[in-house]
mmCIF file of C-alpha atoms in Angstrom:
data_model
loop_
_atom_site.group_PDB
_atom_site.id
_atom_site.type_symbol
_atom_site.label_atom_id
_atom_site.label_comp_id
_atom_site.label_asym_id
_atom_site.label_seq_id
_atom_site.Cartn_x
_atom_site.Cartn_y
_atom_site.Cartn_z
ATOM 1 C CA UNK A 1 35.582 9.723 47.314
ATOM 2 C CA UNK A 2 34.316 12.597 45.301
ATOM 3 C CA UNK A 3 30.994 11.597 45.199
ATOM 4 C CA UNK A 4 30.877 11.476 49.109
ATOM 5 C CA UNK A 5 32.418 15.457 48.825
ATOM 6 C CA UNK A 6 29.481 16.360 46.493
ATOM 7 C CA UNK A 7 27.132 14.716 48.938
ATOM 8 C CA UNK A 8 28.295 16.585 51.990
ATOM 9 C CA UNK A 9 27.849 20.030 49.578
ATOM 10 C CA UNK A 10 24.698 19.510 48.710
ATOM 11 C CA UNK A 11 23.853 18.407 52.312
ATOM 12 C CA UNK A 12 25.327 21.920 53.222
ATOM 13 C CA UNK A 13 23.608 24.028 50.669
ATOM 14 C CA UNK A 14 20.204 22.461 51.819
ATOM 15 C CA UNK A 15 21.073 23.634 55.489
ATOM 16 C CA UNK A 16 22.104 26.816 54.221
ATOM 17 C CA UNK A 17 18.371 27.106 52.407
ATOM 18 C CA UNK A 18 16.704 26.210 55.522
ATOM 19 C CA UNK A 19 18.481 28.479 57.657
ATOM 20 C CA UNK A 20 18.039 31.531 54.712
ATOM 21 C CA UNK A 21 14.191 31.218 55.020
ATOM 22 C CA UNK A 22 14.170 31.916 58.578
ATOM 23 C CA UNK A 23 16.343 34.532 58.605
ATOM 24 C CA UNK A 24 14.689 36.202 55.791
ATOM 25 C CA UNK A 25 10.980 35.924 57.396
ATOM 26 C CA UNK A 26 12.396 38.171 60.254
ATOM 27 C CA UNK A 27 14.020 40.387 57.540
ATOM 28 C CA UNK A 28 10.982 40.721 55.769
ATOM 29 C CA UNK A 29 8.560 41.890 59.002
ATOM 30 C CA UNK A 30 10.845 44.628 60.375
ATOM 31 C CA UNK A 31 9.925 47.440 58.088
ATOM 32 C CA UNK A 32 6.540 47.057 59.101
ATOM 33 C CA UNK A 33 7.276 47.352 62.094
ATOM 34 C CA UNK A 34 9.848 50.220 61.854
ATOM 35 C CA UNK A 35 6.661 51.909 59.947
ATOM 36 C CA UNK A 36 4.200 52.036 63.151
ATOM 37 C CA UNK A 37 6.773 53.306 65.059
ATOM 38 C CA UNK A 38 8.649 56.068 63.040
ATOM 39 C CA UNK A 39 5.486 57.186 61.371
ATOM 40 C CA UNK A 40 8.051 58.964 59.104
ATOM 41 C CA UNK A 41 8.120 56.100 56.021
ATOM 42 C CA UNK A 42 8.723 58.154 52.619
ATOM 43 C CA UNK A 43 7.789 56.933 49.388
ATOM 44 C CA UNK A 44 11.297 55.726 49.443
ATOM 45 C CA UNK A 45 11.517 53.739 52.408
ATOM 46 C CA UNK A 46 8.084 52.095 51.148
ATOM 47 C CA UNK A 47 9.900 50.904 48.049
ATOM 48 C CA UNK A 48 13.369 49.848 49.694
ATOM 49 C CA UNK A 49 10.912 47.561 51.985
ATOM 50 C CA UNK A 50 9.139 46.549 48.758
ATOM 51 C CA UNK A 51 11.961 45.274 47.274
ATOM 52 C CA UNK A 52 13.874 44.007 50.520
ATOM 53 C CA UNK A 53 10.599 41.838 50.634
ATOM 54 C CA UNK A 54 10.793 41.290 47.020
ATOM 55 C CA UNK A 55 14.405 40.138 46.803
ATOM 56 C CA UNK A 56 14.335 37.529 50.156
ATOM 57 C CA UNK A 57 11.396 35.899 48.417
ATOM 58 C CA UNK A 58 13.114 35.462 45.499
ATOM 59 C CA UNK A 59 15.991 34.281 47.031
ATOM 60 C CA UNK A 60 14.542 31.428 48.990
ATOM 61 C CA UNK A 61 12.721 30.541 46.038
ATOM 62 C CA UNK A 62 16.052 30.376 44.222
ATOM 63 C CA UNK A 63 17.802 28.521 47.234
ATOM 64 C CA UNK A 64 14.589 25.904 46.908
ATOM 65 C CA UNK A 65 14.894 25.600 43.145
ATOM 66 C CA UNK A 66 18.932 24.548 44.167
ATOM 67 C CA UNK A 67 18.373 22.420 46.758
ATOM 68 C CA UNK A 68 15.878 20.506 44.509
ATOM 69 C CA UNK A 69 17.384 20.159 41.644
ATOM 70 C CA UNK A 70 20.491 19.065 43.766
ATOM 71 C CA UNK A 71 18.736 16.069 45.331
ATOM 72 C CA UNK A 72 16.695 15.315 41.957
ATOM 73 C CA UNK A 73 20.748 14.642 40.506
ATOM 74 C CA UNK A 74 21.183 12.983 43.064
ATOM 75 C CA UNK A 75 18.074 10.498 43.031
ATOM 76 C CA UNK A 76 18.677 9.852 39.174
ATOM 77 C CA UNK A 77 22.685 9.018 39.591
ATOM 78 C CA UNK A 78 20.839 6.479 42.270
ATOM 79 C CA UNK A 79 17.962 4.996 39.621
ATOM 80 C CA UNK A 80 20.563 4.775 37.221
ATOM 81 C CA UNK A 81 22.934 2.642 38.888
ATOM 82 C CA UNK A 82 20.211 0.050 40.478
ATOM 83 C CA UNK A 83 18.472 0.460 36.462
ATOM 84 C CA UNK A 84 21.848 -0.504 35.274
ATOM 85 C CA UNK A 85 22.993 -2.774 37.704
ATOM 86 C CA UNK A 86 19.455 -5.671 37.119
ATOM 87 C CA UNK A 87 19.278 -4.569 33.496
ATOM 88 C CA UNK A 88 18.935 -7.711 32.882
ATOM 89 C CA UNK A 89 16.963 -9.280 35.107
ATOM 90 C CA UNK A 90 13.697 -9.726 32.803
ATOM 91 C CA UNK A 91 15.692 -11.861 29.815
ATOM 92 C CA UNK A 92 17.442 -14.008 32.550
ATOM 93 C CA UNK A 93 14.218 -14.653 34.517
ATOM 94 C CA UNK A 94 12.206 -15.811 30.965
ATOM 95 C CA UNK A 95 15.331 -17.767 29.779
ATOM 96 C CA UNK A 96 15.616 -19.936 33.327
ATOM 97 C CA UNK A 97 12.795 -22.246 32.154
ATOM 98 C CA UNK A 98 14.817 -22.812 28.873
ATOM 99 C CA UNK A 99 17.615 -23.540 30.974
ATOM 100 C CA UNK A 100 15.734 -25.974 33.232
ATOM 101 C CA UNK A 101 14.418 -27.932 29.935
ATOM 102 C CA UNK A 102 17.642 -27.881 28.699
ATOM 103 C CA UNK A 103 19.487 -29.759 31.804
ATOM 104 C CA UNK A 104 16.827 -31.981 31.379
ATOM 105 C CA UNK A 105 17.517 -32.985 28.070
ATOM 106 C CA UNK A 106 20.972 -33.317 28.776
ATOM 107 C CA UNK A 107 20.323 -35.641 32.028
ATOM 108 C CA UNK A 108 18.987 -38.303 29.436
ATOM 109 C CA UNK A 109 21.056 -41.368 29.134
ATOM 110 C CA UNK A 110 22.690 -42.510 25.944
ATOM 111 C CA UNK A 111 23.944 -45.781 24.097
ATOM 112 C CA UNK A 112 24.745 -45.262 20.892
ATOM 113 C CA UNK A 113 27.339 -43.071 19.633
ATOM 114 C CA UNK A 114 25.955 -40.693 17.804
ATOM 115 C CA UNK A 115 23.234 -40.309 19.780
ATOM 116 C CA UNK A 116 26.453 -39.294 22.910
ATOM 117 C CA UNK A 117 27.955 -37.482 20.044
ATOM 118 C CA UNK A 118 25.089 -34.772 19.561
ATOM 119 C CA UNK A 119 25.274 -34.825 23.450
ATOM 120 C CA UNK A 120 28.253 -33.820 23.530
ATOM 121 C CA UNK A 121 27.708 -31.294 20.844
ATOM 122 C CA UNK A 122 24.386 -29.060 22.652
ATOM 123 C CA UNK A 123 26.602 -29.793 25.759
ATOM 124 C CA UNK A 124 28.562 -27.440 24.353
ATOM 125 C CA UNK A 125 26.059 -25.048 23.439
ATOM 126 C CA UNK A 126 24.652 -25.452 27.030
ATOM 127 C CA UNK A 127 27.775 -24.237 28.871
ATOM 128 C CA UNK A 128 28.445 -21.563 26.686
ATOM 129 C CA UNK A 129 24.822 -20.010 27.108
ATOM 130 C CA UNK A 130 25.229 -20.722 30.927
ATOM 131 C CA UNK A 131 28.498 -18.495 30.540
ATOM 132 C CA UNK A 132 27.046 -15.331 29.124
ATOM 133 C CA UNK A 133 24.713 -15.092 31.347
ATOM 134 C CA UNK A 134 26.998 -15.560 34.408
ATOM 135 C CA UNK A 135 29.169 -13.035 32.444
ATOM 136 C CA UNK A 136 25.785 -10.612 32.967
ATOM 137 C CA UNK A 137 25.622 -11.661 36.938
ATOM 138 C CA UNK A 138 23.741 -14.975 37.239
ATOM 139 C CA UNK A 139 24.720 -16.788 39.988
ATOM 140 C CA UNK A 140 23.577 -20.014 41.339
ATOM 141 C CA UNK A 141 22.304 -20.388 44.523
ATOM 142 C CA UNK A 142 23.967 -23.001 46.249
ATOM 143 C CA UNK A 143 21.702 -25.416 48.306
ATOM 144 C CA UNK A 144 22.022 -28.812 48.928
ATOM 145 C CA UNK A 145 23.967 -29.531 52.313
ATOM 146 C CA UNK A 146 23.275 -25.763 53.241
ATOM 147 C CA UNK A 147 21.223 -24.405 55.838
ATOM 148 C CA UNK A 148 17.403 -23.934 54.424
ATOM 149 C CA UNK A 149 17.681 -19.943 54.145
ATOM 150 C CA UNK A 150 13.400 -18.569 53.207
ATOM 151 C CA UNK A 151 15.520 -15.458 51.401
ATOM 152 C CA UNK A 152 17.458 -18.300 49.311
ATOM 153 C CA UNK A 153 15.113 -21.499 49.392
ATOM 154 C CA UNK A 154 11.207 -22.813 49.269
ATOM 155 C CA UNK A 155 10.776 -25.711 51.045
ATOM 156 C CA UNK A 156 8.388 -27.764 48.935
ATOM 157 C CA UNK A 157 8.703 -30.947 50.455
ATOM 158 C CA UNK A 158 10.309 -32.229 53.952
ATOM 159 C CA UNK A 159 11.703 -35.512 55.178
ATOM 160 C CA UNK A 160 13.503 -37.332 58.318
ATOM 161 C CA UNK A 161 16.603 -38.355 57.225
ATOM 162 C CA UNK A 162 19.129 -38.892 60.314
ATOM 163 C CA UNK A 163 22.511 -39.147 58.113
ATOM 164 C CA UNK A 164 21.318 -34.884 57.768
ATOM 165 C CA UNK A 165 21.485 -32.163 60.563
ATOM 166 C CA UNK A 166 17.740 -30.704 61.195
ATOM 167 C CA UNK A 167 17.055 -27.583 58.814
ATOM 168 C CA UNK A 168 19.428 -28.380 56.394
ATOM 169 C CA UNK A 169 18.413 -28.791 52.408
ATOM 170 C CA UNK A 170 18.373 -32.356 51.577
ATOM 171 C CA UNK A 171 18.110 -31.981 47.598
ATOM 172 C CA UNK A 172 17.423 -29.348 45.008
ATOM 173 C CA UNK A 173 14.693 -29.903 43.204
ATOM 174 C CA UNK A 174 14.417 -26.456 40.789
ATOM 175 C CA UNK A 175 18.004 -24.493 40.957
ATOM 176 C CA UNK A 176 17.668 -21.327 42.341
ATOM 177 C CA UNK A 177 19.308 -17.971 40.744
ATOM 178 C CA UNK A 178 20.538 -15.024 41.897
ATOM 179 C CA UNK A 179 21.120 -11.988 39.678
ATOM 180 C CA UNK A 180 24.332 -10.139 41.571
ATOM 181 C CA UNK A 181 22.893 -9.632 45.122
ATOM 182 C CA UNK A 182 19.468 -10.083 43.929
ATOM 183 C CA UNK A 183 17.061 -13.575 44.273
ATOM 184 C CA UNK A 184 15.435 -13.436 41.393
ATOM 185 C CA UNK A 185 14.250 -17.747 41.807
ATOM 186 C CA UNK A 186 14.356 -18.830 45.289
ATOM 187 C CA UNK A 187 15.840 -22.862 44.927
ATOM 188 C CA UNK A 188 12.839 -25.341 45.179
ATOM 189 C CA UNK A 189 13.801 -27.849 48.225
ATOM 190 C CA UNK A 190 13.232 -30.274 50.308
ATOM 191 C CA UNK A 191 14.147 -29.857 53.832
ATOM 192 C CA UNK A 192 15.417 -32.494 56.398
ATOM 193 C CA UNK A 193 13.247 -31.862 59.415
ATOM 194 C CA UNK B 1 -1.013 13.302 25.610
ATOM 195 C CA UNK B 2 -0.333 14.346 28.887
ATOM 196 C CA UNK B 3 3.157 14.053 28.046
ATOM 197 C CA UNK B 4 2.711 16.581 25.617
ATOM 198 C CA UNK B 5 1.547 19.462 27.650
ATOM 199 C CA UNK B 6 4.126 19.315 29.548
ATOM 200 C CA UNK B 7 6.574 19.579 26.744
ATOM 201 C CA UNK B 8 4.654 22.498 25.160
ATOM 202 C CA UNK B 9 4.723 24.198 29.124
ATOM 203 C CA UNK B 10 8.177 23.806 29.723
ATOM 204 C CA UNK B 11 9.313 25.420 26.149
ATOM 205 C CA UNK B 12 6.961 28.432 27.345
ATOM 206 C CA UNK B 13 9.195 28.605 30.649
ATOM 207 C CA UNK B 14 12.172 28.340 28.863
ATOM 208 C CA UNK B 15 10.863 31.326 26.075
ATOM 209 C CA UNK B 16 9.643 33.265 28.664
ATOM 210 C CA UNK B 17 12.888 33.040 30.707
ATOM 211 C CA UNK B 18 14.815 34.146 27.902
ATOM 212 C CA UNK B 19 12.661 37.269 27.595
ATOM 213 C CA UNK B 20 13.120 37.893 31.066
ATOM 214 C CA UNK B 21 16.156 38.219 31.099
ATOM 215 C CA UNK B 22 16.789 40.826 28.319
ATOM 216 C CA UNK B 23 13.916 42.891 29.966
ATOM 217 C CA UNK B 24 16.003 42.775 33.532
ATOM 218 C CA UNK B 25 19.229 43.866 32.169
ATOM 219 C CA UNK B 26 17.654 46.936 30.795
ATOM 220 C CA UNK B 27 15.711 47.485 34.058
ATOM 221 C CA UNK B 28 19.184 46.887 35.879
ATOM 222 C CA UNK B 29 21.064 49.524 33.892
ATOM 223 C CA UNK B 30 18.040 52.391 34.591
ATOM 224 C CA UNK B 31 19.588 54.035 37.655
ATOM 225 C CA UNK B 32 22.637 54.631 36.674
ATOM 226 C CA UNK B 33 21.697 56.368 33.972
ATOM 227 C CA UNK B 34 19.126 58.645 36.698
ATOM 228 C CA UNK B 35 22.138 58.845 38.627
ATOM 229 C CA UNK B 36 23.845 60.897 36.360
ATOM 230 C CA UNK B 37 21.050 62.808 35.339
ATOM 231 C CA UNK B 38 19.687 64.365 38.279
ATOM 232 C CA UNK B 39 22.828 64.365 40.756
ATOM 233 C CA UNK B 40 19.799 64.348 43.136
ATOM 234 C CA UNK B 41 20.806 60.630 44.611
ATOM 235 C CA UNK B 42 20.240 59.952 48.043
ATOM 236 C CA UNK B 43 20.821 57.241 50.659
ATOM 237 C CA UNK B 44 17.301 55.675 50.145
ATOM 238 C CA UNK B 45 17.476 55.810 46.119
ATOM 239 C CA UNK B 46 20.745 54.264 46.408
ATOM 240 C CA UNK B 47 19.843 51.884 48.407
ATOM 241 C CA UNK B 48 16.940 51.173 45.797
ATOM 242 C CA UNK B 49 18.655 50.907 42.554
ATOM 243 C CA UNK B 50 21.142 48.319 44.563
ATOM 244 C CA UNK B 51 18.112 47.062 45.684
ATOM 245 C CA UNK B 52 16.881 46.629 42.127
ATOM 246 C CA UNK B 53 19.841 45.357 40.529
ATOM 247 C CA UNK B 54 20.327 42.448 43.434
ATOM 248 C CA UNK B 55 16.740 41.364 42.525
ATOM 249 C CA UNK B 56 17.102 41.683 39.082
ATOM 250 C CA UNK B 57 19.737 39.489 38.735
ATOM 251 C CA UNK B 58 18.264 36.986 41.466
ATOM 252 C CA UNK B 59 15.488 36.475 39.629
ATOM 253 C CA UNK B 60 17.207 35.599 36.567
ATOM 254 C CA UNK B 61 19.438 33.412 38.213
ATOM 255 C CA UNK B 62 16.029 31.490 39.446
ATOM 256 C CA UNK B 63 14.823 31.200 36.046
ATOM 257 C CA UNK B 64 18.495 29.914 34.278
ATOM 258 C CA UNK B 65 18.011 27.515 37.341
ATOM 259 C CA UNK B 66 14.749 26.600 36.712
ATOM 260 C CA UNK B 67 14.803 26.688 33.125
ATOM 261 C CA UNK B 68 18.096 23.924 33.344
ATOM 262 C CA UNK B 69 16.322 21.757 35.859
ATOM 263 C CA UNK B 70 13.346 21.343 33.387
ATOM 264 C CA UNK B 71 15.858 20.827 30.498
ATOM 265 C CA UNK B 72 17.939 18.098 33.249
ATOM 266 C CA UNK B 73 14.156 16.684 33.912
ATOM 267 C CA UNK B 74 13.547 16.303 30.047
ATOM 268 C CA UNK B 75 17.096 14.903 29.439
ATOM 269 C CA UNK B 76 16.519 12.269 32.163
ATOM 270 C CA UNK B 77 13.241 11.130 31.219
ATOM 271 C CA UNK B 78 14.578 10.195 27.229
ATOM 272 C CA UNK B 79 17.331 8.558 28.578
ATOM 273 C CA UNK B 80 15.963 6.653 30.815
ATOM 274 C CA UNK B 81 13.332 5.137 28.011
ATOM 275 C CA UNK B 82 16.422 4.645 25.991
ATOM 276 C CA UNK B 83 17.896 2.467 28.765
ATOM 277 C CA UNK B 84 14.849 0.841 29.068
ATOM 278 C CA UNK B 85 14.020 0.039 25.372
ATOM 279 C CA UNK B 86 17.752 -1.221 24.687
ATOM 280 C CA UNK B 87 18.243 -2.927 28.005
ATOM 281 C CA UNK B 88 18.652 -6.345 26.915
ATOM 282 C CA UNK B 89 21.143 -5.652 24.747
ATOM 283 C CA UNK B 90 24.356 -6.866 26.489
ATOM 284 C CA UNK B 91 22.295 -10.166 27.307
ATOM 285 C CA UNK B 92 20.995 -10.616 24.019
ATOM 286 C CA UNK B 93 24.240 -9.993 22.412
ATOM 287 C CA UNK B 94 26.519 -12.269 24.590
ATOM 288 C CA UNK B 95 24.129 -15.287 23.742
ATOM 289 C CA UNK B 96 24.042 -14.791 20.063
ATOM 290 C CA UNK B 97 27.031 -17.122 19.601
ATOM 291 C CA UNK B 98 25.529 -19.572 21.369
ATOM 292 C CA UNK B 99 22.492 -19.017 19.514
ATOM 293 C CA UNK B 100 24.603 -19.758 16.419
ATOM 294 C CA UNK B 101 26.600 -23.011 17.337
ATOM 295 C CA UNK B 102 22.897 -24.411 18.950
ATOM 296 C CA UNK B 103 22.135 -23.969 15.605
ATOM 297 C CA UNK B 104 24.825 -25.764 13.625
ATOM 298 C CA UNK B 105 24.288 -28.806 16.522
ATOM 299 C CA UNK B 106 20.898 -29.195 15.242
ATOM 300 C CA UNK B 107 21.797 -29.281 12.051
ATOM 301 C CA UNK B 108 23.627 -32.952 11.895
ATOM 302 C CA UNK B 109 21.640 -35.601 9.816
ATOM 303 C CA UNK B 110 21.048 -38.257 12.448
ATOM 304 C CA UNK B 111 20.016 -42.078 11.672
ATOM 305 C CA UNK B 112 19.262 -43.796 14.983
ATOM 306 C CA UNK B 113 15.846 -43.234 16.942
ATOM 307 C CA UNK B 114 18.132 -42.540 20.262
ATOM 308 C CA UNK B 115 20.021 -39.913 18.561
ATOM 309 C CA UNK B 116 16.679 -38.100 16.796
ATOM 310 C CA UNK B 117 14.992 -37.922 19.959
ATOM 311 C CA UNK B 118 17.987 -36.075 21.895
ATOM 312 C CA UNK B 119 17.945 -33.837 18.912
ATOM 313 C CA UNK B 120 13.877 -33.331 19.101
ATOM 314 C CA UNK B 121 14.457 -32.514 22.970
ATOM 315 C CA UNK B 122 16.867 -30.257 22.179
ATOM 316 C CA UNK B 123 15.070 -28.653 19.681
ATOM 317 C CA UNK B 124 12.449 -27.934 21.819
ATOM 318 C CA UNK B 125 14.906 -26.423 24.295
ATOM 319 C CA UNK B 126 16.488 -23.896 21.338
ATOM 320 C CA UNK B 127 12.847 -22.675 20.116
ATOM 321 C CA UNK B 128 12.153 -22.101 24.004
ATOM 322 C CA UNK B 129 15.171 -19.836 24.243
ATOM 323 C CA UNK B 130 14.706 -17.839 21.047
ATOM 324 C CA UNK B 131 11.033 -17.100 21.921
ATOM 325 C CA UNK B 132 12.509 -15.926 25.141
ATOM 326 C CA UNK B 133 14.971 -13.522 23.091
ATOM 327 C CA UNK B 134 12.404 -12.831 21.201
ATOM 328 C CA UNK B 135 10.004 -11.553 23.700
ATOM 329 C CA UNK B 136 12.761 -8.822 24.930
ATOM 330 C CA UNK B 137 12.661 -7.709 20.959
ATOM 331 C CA UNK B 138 15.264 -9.912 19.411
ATOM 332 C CA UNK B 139 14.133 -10.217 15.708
ATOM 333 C CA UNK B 140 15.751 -12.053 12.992
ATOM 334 C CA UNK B 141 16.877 -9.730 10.017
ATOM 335 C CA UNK B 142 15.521 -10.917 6.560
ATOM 336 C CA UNK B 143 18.481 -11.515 4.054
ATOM 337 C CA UNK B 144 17.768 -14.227 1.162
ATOM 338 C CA UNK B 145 16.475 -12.997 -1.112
ATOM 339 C CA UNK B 146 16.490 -9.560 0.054
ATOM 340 C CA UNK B 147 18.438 -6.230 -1.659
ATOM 341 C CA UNK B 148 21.260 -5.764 -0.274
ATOM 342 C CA UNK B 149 21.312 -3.006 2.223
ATOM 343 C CA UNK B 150 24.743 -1.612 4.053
ATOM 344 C CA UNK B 151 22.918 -1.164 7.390
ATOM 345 C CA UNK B 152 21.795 -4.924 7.784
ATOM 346 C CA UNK B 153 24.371 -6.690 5.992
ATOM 347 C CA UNK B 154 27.653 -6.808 5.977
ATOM 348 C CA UNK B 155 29.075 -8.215 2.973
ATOM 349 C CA UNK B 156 31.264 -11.210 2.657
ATOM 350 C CA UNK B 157 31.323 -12.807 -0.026
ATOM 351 C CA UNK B 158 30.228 -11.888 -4.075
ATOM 352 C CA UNK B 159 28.730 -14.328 -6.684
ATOM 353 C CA UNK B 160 27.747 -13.654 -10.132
ATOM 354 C CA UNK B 161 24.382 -15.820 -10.550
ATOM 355 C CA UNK B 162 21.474 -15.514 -13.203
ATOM 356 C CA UNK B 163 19.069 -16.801 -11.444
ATOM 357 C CA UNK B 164 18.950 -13.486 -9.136
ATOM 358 C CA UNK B 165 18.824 -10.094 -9.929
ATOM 359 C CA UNK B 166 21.810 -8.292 -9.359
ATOM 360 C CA UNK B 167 22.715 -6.300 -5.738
ATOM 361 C CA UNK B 168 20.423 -9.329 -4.312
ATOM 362 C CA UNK B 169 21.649 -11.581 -1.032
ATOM 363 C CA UNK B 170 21.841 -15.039 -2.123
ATOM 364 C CA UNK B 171 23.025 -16.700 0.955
ATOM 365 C CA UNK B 172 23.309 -15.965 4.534
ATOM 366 C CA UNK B 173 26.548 -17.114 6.457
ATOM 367 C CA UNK B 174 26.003 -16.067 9.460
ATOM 368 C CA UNK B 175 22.139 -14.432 10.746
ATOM 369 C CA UNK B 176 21.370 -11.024 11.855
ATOM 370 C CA UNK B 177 19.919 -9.532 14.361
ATOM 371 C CA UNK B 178 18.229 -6.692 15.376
ATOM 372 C CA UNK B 179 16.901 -5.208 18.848
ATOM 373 C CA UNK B 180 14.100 -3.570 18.155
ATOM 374 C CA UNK B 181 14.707 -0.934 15.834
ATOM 375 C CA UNK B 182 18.363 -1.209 16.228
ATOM 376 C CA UNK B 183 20.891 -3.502 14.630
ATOM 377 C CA UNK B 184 23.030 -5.612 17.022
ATOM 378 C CA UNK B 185 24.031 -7.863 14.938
ATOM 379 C CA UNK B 186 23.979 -7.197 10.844
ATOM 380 C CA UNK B 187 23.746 -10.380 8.927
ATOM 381 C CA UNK B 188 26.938 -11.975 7.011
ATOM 382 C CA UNK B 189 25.655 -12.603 3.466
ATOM 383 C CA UNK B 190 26.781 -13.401 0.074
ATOM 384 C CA UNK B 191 25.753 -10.925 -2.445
ATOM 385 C CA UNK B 192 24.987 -11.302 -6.137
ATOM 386 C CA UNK B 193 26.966 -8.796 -8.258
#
């Protein structure tokens, strides 16, 4: 709510700057004019146009200086907030591999007990990693029995499969992540065509 | 290098600014002392000492304007490598627990093939990960062995041992870590008296 009131003044005082330079450009070419035609300019008059000149100049450059400074602030609250917002996008994207390898090792199947036992154990460890970096805005992108979406899925492989409707994702074969509303791995599927 | 100039440049705009202004507020305060003086004042050299004081203090309202929008631009551009230098830090320091108990589930003694090779795979899997921590500037902080020092180790425990000289860590209970060149973690350690 504020912020929308500081964008509407700063929208203003930009106006206001465009408008000043304008009016100021007819300011500054009267005396001139008033010179050819009184023919009566004393040293005086020569400096009061000097400095009329003089002081509109300045205060468009002033009004400029404002107006960009005001939209700089702006355009750095902006990078901020998308800078803080995927701040973590480059340790997520090198850890997904990890994460891959270690579903992996968890899909093996076990006999013995302590063999289930230390399964059980980096089980553990697996959903707890998976947590923190949910708790930083992973997301998985849901995809089997959805709708093959290009922005969400690539379609590596395709099949006929009549118990499916046409376009929709018959298996995931790489999980796709999103980081908030971001992709940053598309799902790798295959498609029923 | 580059860099550099422009540091050097804007310190000159902001010296020279400063100048500025202490020259204009003498200028400013001229006609009023003519004023007095001569008695002689007309329209025109009224006009010009408003004249003068208006642009006076314009122009040193442009350069306090400029001057802060180079000191804003400055400001900006160190934060901003800040952010980006520490930006895995929320990431980094949400998995670190993870990072620990992965470590005490590879730990168990194991005797049956099935059970060694879920612990190899996993293995694998936890050496993946840290080198992915590691490439965003995770780095272990030596301890054993080590001199004690407040602003890596936090200690929890105190032994009184021969074999090591004294103020030395002896044993590391939990590990530390650091982010570069800051400390996001200090390292739990026993310390010889």
């Amino acid at each position: 709510m504020e912020d929308k009131q500081k964008e509407t003044a700063e929208f203003e005082q930009t106006e206001n700057a465009e408008t000043y330079v304008e009016a100021d450009q007819t300011a500054g070419s009267e005396p001139s004019d008033n010179e050819g035609e009184t023919a009566e300019t004393t040293e005086e008059q020569q400096r009061i146009s000097e400095l009329e000149t003089n002081l509109a100049d300045t205060e468009n450059r002033l009004l400029r200086v404002q107006a960009d400074f005001e939209n700089f602030k702006r355009r750095t609250r902006e990078d901020n907030a998308a800078q803080l917002k995927y701040k973590s996008q480059s340790l997520l994207t090198q850890l997904l591999p990890a994460l891959d390898n270690f579903e992996r090792a968890l899909d093996v199947k076990v006999e013995d007990a302590q063999a289930a036992s230390v399964l059980q154990g980096v089980e553990m460890v697996y959903r707890q990693l998976l947590e923190a970096m949910k708790s930083e805005g992973l997301e998985v992108i849901d995809s089997e029995g959805s709708a093959f979406d290009p922005n969400l899925h690539q379609a590596v492989m395709q099949v006929q499969d009549e118990k499916y409707e046409s376009n929709v994702v018959v298996e995931t074969l790489q999980k796709g992540y999103r980081l908030k509303d971001r992709v940053i791995r598309p799902a790798m599927v295959k498609v029923n065509q």
